[in-house]
Coordinates of C-alpha atoms and ligand atoms in Angstrom, one line a residue:
X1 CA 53.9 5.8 7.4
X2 CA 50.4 6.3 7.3
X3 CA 48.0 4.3 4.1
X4 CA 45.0 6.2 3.1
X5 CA 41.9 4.8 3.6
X6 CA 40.4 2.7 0.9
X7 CA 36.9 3.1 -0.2
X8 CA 34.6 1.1 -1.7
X9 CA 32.8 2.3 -4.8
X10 CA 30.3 1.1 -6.8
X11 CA 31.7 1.0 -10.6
X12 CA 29.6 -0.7 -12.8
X13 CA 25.8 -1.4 -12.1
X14 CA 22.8 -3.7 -14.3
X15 CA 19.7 -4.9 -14.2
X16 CA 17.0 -7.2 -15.2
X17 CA 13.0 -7.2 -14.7
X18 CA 10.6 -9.7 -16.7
X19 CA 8.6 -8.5 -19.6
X20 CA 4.9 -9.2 -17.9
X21 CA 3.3 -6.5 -17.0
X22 CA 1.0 -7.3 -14.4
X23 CA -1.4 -3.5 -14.3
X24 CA -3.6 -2.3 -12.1
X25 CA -6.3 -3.0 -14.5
X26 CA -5.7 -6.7 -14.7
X27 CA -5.8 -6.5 -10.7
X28 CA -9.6 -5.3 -10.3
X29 CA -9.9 -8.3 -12.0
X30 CA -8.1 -10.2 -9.3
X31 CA -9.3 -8.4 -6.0
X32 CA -12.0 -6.0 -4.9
X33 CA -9.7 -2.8 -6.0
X34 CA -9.8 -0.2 -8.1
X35 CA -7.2 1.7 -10.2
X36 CA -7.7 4.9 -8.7
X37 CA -6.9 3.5 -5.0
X38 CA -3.9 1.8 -5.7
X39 CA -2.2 4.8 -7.4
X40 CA -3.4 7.3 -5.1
X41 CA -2.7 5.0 -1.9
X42 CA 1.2 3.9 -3.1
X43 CA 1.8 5.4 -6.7
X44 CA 1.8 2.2 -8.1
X45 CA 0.6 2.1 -11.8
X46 CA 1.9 -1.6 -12.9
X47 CA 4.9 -4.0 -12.0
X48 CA 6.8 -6.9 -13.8
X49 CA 6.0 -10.9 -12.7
X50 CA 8.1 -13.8 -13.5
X51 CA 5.4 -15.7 -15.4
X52 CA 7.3 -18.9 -16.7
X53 CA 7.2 -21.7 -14.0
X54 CA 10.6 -23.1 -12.6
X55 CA 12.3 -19.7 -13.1
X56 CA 13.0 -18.2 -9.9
X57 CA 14.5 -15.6 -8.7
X58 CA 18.2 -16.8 -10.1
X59 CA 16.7 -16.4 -13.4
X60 CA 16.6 -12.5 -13.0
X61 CA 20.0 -12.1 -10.8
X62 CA 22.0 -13.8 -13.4
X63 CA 20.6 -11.9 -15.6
X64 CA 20.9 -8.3 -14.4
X65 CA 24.5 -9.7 -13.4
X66 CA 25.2 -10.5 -17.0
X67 CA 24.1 -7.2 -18.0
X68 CA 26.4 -5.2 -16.0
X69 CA 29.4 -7.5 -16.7
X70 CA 28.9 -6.3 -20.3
X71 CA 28.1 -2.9 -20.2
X72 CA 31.3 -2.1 -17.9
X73 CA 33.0 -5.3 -19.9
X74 CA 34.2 -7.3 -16.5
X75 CA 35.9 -10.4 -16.6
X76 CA 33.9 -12.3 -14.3
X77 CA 37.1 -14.6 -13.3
X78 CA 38.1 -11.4 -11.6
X79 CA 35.3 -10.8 -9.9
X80 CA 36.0 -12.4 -5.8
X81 CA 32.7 -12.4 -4.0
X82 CA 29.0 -13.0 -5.0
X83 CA 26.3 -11.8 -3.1
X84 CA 22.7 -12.0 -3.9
X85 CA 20.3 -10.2 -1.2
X86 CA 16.9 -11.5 -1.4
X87 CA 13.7 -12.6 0.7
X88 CA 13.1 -15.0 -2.1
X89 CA 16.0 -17.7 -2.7
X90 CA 15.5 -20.2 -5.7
X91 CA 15.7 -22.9 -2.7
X92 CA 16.3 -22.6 1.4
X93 CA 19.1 -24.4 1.1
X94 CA 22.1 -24.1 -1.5
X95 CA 22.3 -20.5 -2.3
X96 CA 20.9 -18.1 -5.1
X97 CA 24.2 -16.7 -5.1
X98 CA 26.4 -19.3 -5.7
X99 CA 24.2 -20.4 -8.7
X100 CA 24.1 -16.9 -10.2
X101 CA 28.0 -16.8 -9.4
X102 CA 28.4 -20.3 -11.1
X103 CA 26.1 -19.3 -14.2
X104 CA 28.2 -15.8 -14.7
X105 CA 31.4 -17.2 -15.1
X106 CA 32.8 -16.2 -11.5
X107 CA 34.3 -19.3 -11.0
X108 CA 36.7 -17.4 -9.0
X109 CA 34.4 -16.0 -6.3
X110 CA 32.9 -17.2 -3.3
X111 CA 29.2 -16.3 -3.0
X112 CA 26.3 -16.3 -0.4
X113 CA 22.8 -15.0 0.0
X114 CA 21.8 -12.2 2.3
X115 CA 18.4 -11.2 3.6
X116 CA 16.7 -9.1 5.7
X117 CA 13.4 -8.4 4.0
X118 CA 13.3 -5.0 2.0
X119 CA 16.4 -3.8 3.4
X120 CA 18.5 -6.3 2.3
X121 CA 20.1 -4.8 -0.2
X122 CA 21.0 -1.7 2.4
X123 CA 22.7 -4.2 4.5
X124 CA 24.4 -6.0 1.3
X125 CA 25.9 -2.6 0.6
X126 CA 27.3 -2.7 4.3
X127 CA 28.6 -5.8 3.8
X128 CA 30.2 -5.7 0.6
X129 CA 31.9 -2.4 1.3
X130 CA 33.3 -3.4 4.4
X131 CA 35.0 -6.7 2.4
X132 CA 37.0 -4.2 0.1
X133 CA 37.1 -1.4 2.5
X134 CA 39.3 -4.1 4.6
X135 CA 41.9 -4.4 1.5
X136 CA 40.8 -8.2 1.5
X137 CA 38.6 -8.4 -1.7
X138 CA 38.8 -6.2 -4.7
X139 CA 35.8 -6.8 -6.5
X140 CA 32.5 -7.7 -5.2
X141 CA 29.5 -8.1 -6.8
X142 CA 26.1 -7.2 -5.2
X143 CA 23.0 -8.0 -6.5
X144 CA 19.3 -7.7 -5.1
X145 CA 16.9 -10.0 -6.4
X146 CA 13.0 -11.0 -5.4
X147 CA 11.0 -12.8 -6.9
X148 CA 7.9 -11.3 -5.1
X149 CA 5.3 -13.2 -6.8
X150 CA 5.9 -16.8 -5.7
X151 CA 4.8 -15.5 -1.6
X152 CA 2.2 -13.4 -2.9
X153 CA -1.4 -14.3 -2.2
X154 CA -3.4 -12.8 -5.1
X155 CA -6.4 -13.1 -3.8
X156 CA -5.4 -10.6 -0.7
X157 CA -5.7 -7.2 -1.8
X158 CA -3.7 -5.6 1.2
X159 CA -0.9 -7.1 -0.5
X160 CA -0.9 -8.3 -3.9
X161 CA -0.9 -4.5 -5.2
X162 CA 2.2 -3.6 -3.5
X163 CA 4.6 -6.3 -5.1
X164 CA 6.3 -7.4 -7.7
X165 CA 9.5 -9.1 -9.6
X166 CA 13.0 -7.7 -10.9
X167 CA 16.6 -7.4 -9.8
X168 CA 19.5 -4.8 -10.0
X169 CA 23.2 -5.1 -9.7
X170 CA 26.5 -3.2 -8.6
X171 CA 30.1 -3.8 -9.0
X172 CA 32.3 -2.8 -5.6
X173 CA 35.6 -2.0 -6.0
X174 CA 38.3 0.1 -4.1
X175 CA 38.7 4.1 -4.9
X176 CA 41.7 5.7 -4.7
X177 CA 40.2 9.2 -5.1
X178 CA 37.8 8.6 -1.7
X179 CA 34.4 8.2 -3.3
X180 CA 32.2 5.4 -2.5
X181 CA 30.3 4.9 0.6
X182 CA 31.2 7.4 3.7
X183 CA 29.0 6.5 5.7
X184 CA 26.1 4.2 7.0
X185 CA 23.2 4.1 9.7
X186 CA 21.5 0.6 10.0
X187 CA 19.0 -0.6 12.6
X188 CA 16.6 -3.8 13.5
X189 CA 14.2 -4.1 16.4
X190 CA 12.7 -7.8 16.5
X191 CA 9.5 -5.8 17.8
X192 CA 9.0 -5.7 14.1
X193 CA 8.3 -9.5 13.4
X194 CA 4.3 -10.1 13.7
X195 CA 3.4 -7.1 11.3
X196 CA 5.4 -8.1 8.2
X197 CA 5.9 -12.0 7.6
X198 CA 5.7 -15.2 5.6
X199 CA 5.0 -17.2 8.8
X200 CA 5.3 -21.3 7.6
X201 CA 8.0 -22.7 5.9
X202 CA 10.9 -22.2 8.5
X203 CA 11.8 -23.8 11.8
X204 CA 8.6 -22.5 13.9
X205 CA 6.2 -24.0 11.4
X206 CA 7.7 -26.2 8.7
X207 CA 5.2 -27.0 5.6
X208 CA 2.3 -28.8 6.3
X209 CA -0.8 -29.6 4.7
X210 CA -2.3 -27.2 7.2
X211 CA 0.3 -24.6 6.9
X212 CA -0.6 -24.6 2.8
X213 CA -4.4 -24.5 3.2
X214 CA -4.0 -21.6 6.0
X215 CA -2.2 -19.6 3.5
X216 CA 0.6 -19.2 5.3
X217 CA 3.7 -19.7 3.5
X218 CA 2.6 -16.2 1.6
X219 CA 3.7 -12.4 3.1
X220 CA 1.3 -11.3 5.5
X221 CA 1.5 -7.0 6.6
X222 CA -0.6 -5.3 8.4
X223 CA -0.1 -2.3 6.1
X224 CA -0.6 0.4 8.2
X225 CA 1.3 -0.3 11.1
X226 CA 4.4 -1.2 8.6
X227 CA 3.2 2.3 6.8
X228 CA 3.6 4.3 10.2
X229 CA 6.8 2.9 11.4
X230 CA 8.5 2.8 7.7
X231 CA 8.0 6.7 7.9
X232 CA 9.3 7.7 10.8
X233 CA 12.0 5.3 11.0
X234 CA 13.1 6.0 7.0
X235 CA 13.0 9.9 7.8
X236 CA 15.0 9.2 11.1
X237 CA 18.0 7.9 9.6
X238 CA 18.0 9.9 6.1
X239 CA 18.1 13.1 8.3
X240 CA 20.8 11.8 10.8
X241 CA 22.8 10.7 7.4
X242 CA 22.8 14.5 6.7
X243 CA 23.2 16.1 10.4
X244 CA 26.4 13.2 11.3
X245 CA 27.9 14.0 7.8
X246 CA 27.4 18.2 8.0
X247 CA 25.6 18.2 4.5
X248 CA 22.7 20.3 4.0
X249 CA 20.0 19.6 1.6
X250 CA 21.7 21.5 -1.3
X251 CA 24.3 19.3 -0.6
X252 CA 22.4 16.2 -1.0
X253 CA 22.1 15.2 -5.5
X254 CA 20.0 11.9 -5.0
X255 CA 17.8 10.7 -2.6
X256 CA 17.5 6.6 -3.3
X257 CA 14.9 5.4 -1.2
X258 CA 13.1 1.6 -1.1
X259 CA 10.1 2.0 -3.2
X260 CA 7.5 0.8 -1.0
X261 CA 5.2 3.4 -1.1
X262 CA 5.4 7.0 -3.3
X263 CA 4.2 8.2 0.2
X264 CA 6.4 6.9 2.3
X265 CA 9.3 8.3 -0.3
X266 CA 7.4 11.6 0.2
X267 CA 7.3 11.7 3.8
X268 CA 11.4 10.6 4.0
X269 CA 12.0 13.6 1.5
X270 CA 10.3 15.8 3.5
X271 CA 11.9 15.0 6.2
X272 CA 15.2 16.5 4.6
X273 CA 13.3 19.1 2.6
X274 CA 14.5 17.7 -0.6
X275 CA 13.3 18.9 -3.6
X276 CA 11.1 16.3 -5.9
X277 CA 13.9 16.5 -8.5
X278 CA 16.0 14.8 -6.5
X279 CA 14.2 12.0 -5.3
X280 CA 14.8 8.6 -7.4
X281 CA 11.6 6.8 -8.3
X282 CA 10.1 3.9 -10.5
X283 CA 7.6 2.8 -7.7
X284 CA 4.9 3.2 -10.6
X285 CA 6.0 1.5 -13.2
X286 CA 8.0 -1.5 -11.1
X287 CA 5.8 -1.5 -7.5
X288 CA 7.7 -3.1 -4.4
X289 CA 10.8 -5.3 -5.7
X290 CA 11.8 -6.0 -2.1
X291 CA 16.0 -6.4 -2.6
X292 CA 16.0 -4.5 -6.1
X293 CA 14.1 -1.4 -5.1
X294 CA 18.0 0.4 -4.6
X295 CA 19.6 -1.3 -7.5
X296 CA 17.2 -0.8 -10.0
X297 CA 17.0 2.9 -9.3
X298 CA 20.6 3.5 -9.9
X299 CA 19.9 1.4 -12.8
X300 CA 17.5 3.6 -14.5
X301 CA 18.8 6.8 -13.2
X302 CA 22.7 5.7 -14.2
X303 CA 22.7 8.3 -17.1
X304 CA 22.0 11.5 -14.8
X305 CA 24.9 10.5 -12.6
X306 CA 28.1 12.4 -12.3
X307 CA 31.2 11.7 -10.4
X308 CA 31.2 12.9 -7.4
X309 CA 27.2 13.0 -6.7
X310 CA 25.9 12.7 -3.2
X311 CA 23.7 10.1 -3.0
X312 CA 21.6 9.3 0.2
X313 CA 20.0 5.3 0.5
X314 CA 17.3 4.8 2.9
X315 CA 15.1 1.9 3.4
X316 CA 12.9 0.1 5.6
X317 CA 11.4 -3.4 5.8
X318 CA 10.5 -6.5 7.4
X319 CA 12.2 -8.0 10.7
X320 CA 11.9 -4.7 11.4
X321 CA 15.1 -3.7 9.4
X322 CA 15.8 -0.5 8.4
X323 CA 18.8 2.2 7.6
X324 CA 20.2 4.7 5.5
X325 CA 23.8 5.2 3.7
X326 CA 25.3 8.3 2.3
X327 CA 28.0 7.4 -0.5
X328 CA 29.6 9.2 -3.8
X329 CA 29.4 8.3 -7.2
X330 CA 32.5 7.7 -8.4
X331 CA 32.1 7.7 -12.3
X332 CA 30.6 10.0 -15.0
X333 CA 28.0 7.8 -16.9
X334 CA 27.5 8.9 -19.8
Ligands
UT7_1 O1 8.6 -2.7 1.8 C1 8.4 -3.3 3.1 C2 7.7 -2.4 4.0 N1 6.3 -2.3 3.5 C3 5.8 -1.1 3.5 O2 6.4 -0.2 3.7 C4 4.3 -1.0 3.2 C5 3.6 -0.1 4.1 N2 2.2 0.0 4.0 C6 1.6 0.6 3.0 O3 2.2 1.0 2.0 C7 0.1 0.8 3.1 O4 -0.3 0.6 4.4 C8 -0.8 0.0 2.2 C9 -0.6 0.4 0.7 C10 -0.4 -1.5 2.3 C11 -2.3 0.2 2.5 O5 -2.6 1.6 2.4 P1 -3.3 2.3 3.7 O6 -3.5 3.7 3.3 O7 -2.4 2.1 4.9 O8 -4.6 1.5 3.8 P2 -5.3 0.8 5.0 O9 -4.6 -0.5 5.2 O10 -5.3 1.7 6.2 O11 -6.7 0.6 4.5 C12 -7.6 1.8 4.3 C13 -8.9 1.2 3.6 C14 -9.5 0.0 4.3 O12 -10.9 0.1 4.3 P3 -11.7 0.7 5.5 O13 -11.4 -0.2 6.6 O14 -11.3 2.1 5.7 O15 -13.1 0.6 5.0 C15 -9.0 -1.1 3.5 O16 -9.8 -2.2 3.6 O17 -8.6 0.8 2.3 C16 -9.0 -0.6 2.1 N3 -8.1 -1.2 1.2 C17 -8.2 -1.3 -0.1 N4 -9.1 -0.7 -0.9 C18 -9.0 -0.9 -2.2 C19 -6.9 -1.9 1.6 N5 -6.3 -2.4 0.4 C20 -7.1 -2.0 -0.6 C21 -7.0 -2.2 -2.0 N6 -8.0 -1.6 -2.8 N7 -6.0 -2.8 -2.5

């Protein structure tokens, strides 16, 4: 007797960014930039900062958690598995996730952090699919959450621009029909490390007095190498997505790309020839999220999703880490 395969699908998704708007205005104030730079460079207009001290980034994932649980009204004592992908955990040590689990009411789950810098959530995908793709877990919650702003240096203009705070949320859970994720592409290269980093604060160079005054417990990127590699690499694996699954650009409903830059969105798009309309964006009005880019896209595009929608993920970030995932909506939204 054969069993058909089980897929994961995502059924249910939130989200949760701060109400400060930090603009483009307020940052000429900040750093020798200008307005018209920052939107024609990256397409960023404005993004949202956790202003209040001692909220971090917990604050948001339990909150876009809690927002999903009651849109798709989830009983969070079903819920098995917690995962919170980040680059920014309340604490190194005891996890974001098992908080935000705790603070939900999935006192039946298990729960861990994940991160590997703006591709974190990709990778959480990966992981979370392969736990009820297995038969072992039947509902997993994913959520990406950064709190950019606490590593930001605003005095550097190269990077303080780019970022900023907010979190999304999916629900996994197996599909009988076969929709959900079909198929992924994920790569790292440790080659990566010295152009995108928060160098202090780990094992190599724990706080110090002289780590603090050198700055370097804040993100440091040497922008356009990142730029150059995050192009070709994103383009890479969004076009092998579509050549390994036979679909064709008409094929393809949604491109969902990391919002790190509106051109580096552009350039993986071309890549595939997709048309404009069918490329997910909030780059301008949410900047670089890090973990939440992918989450808060399906967020705010969730209304113009049907069943059965092909929907391509690519990303690219830190480590180097970087991949792309083709899956299929598996609900009617509206
Ligand atoms: O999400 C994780 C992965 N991260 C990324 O994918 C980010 C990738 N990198 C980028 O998005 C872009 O490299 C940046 C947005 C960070 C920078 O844009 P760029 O077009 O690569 O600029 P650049 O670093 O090559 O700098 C061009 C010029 C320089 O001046 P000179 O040397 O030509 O006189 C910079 O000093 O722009 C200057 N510049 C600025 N000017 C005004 C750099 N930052 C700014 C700024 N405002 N904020």
């Amino acid at each position: 007797m054969t069993t058909a395969k089980i897929t994961a699908a995502i059924t249910a998704v939130g989200k949760y960014v701060p109400d400060y708007i930090l603009t483009n205005k307020e940052l000429e104030s900040l750093v020798d930039t200008s307005d018209e730079w920052i939107t024609t460079r990256t397409g960023i207009k404005e993004r949202r900062i956790l202003k209040e001290p001692e909220q971090g980034t917990s604050f948001m994932a339990i909150r876009a958690a809690k927002n999903l649980i009651s849109k798709a009204d989830i009983n969070p004592e079903e819920i098995d598995m917690v995962l919170v992908a980040t680059a920014t955990p309340d604490m190194p040590v005891a996890s974001t996730a098992v908080k935000t689990a705790t603070e939900i009411g999935a006192v039946n789950a298990f729960a861990f952090d994940l991160q590997a810098a703006c591709s974190s959530f990709l990778y959480g995908m990966s992981v979370a699919t392969s736990y009820i793709e297995s038969g072992r877990y039947k509902k997993v919650l994913l959520v990406g959450a950064d709190k950019m702003s606490s590593i930001i240096d605003y005095t550097d203009r190269a990077t303080c621009i780019i970022f900023g705070d907010g979190a999304g949320a999916v629900l996994f859970e197996p599909n009988k029909e076969g929709y959900g994720m079909q198929d992924e592409f994920l790569k790292s290269d440790g080659y990566g490390r010295d152009f995108l980093k928060i160098e202090a604060g780990g094992s190599i160079l724990p706080p110090s007095d002289t780590t603090v005054k050198n700055k370097q417990h804040f993100v440091h990127q040497e922008g356009r190498t990142v730029f150059k590699f995050a192009v070709s690499n994103m383009a890479d694996v969004a076009e092998k997505m579509l050549t390994r699954n036979h679909i064709t650009k008409e094929d393809v409903d949604w491109l969902v790309p990391h919002q790190a830059n509106k051109r580096i969105i552009e350039a993986t798009a071309n890549r595939i020839a997709l048309e404009s309309e069918k490329v997910m964006m909030n780059i301008h009005k949410y900047g670089n999220t890090t973990s939440a880019t992918l989450p808060l896209l399906l967020a705010d595009y969730e209304d113009q999703l049907n069943k059965g929608d092909r929907l391509i993920f690519a990303a690219f970030g830190g480590g180097f880490t970087w991949g792309a995932s083709y899956l299929t909506w598996a609900y009617n939204s509206k």
